[in-house]
CSV table of C-alpha atoms in Angstrom, one decimal:
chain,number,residue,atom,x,y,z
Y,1,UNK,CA,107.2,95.8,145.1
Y,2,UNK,CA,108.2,98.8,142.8
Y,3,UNK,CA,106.8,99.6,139.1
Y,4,UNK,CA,110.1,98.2,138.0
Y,5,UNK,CA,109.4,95.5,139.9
Y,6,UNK,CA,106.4,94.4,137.9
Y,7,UNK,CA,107.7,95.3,134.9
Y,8,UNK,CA,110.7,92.3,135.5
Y,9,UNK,CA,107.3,89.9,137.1
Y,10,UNK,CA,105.8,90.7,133.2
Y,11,UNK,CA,108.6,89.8,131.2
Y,12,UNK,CA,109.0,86.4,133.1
Y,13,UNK,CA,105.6,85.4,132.7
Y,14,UNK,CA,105.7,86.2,128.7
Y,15,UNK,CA,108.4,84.7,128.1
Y,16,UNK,CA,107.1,81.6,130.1
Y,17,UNK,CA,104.0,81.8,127.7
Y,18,UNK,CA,106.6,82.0,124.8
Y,19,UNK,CA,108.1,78.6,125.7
Y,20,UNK,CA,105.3,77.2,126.7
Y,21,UNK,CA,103.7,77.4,122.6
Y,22,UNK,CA,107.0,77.1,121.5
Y,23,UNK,CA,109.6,75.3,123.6
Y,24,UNK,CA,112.3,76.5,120.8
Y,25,UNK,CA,111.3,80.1,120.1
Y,26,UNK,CA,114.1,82.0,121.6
Y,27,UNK,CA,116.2,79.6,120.1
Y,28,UNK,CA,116.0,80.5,116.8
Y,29,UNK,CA,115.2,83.7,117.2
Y,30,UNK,CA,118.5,84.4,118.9
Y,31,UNK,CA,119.9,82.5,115.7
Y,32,UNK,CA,118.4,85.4,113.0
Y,33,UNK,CA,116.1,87.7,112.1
Y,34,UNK,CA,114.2,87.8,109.1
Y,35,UNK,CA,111.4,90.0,109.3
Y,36,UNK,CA,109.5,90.9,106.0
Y,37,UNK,CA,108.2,94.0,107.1
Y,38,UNK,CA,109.6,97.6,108.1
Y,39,UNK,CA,107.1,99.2,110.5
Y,40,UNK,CA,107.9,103.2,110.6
Y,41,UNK,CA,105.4,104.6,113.2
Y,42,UNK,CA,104.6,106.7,116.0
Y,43,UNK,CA,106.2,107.1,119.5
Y,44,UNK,CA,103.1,106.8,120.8
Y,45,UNK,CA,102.6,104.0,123.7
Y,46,UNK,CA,99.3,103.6,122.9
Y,47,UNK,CA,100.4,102.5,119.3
Y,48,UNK,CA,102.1,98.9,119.7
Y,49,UNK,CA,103.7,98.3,116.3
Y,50,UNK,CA,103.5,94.0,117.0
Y,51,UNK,CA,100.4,93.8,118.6
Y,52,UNK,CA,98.6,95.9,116.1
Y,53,UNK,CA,99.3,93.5,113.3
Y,54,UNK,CA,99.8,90.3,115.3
Y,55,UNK,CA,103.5,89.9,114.9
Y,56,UNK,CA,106.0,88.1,117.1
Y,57,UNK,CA,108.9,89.1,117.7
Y,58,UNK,CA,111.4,89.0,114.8
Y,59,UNK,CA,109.0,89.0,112.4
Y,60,UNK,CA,108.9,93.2,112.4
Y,61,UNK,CA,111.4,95.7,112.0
Y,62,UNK,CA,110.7,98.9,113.7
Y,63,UNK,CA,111.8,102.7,114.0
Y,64,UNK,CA,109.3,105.1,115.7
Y,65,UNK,CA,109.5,108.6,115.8
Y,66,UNK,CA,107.1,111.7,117.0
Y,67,UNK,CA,105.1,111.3,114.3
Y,68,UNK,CA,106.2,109.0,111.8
Y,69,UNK,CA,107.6,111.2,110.2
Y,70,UNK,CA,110.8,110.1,107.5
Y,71,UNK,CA,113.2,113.3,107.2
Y,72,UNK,CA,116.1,113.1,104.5
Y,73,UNK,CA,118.6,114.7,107.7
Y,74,UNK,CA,117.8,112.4,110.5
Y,75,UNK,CA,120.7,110.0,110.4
Y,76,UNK,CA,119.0,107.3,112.9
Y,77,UNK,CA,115.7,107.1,110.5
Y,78,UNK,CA,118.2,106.6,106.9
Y,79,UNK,CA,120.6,103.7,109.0
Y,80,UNK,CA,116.8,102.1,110.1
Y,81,UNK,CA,115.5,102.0,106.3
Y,82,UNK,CA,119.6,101.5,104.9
Y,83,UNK,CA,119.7,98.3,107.1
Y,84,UNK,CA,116.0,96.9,106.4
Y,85,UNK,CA,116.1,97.2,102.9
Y,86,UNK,CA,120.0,96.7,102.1
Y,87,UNK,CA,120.6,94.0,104.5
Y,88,UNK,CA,117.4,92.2,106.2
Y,89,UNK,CA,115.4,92.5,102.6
Y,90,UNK,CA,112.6,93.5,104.0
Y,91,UNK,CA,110.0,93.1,101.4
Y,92,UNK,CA,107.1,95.9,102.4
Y,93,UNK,CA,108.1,99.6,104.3
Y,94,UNK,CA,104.7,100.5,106.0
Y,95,UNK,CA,104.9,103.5,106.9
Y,96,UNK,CA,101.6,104.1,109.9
Y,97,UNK,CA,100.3,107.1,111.8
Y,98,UNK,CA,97.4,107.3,114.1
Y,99,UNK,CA,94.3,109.2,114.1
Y,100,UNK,CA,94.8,112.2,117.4
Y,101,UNK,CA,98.4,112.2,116.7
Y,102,UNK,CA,99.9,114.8,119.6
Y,103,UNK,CA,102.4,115.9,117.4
Y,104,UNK,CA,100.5,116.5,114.2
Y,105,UNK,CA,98.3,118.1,116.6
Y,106,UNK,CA,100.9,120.5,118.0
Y,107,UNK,CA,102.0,121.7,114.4
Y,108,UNK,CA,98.9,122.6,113.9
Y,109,UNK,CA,99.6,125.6,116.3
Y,110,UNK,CA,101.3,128.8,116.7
Y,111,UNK,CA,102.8,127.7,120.3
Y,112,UNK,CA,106.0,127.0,121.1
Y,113,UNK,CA,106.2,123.3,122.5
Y,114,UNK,CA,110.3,123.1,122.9
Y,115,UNK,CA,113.1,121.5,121.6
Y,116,UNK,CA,110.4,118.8,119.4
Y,117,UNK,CA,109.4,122.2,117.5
Y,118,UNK,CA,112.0,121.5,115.5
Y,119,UNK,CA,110.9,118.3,114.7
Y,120,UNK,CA,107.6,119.3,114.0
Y,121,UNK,CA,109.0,121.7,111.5
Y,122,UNK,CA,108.9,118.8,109.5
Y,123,UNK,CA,104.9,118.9,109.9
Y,124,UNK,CA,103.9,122.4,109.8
Y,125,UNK,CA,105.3,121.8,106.2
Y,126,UNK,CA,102.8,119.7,105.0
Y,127,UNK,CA,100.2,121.4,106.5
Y,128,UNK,CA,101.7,124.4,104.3
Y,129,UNK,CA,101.6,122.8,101.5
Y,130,UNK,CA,98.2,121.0,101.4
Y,131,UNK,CA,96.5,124.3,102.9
Y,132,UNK,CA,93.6,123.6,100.0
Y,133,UNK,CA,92.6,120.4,101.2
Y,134,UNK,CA,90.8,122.0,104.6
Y,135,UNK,CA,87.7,123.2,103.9
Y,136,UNK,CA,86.2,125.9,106.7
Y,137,UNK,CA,83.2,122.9,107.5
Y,138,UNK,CA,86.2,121.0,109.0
Y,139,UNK,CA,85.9,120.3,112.8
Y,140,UNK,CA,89.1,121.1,114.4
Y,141,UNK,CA,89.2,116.9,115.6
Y,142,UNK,CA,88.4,116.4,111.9
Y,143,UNK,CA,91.4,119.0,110.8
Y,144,UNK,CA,93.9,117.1,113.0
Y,145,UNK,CA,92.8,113.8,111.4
Y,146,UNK,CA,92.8,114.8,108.0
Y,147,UNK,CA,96.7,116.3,108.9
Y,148,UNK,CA,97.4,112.9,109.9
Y,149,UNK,CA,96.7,111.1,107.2
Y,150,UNK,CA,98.5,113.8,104.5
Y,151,UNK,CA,101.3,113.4,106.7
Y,152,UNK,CA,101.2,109.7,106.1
Y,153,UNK,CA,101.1,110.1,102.7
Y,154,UNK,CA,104.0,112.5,102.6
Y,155,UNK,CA,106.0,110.3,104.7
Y,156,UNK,CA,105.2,107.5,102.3
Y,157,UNK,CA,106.4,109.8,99.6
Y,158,UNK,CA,109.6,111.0,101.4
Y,159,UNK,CA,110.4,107.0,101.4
Y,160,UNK,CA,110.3,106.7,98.2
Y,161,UNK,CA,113.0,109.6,97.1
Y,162,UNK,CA,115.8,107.8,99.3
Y,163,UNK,CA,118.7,106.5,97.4
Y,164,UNK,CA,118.3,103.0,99.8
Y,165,UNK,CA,114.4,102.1,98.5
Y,166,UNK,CA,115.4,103.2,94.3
Y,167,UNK,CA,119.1,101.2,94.6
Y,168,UNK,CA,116.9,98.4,95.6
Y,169,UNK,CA,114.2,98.7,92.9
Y,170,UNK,CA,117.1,99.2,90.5
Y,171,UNK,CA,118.3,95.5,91.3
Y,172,UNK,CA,114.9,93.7,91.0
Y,173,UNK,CA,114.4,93.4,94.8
Y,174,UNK,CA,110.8,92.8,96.2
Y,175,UNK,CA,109.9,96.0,97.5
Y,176,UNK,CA,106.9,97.5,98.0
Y,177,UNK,CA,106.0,100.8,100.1
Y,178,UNK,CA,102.7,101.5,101.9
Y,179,UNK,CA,100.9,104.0,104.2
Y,180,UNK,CA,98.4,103.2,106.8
Y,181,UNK,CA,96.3,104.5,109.8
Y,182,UNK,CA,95.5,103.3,112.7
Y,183,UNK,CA,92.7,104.4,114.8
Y,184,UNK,CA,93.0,104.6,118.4
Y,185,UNK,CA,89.3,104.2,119.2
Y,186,UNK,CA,88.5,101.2,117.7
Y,187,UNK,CA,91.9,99.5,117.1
Y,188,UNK,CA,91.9,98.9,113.2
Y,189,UNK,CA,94.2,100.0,110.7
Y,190,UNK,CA,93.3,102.1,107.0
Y,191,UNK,CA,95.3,101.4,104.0
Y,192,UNK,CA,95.5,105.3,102.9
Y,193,UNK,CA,98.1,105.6,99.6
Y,194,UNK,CA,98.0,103.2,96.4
Y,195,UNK,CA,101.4,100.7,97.2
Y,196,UNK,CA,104.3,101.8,95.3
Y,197,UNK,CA,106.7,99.0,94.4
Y,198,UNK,CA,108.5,100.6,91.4
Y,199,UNK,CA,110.6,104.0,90.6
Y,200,UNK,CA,108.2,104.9,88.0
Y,201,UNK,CA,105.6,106.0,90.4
Y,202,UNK,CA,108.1,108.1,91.7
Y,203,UNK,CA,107.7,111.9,90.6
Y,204,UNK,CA,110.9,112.4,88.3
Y,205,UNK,CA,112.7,115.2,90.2
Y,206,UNK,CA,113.2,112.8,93.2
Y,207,UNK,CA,114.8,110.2,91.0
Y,208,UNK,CA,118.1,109.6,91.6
Y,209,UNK,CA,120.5,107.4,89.8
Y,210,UNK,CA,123.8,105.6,90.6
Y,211,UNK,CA,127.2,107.7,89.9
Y,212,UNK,CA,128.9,105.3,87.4
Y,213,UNK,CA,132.7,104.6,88.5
């Protein structure tokens, strides 16, 4: 028997389990999805987006990227949060990194990784931009972590300015935005930013309003 092997040997037994608490589940999942949450978090494998928070499937829509991050140009990230807010209704965007985040890690440096450089671009930024907030006490595992969880925050923010989230606000739909951490070493999660469920706790340049026809 081959990896791939197992891999098929797993899926039967789970979805035996499945059926065996609920005899319809596939069923009527197969009929819809309604999840209430958008889950936008790390490609990391130790970092299961369901099993962190319980969820079956169907009940969480997720995009994962090298480290959460949410960039106004990446076309697969906007259709994600376009389609979860515009046509699922989602009613909470959580927005979740992880404490020893490689990538957060790597922009920390001056080396060249490869092609996810540009990608981490995205990160060195922040780390730019919140130079202030590390303190020369900092450990360098306590610099990475602290990186981690302004990127969250950023991220969170960078939500927040898309046309998608303020179009929704603008119509009275449910909508709230939050950003979380998850801790690899003992499996919980952190609430990090205040929710923001309204444009008014959006900073005013990154407002943007509706071109009248």
């Amino acid at each position: 028997m081959n990896d791939l092997d197992t891999l098929f040997d797993n899926n039967i037994r789970w979805a035996e389990e499945i059926k065996a608490e609920d005899p319809h589940f596939f069923e009527k999942l197969a009929a819809q999805q309604t999840p209430e949450y958008l889950w936008i978090g790390c490609s990391d494998s130790r970092v299961p987006a369901n099993e962190i928070v319980g969820l079956l499937p169907g009940e969480l829509f997720v995009h994962r990227n090298i480290a959460n991050t949410v960039v106004h140009t990446d076309l697969n990230c906007l259709s994600v949060i376009y389609y979860a807010v515009a046509v699922l209704k989602v009613k909470h965007v959580i927005v979740c990194g992880h404490y020893g985040c490689g990538g957060v890690q790597a922009a920390m440096g001056d080396q060249q990784v490869g092609l996810v450089d540009h990608w981490l671009r995205n990160i060195r930024d922040v780390y730019f931009n919140k130079q202030n907030a590390f303190g020369e006490d900092l450990s360098e595992k306590e610099r990475v972590n602290l990186l981690c969880e302004l990127n969250v925050a950023q991220q969170v923010a960078n939500v927040t300015h898309l046309p998608a989230i303020q179009n929704a606000w603008e119509e009275g739909q449910e909508l709230s935005v939050h950003g979380w951490i998850y801790d690899i070493n003992d499996g919980l999660l952190k609430s990090l930013t205040p929710s923001i469920d309204n444009i008014e706790q959006v900073a005013e340049q990154y407002r943007v309003k509706r071109k009248l026809l």
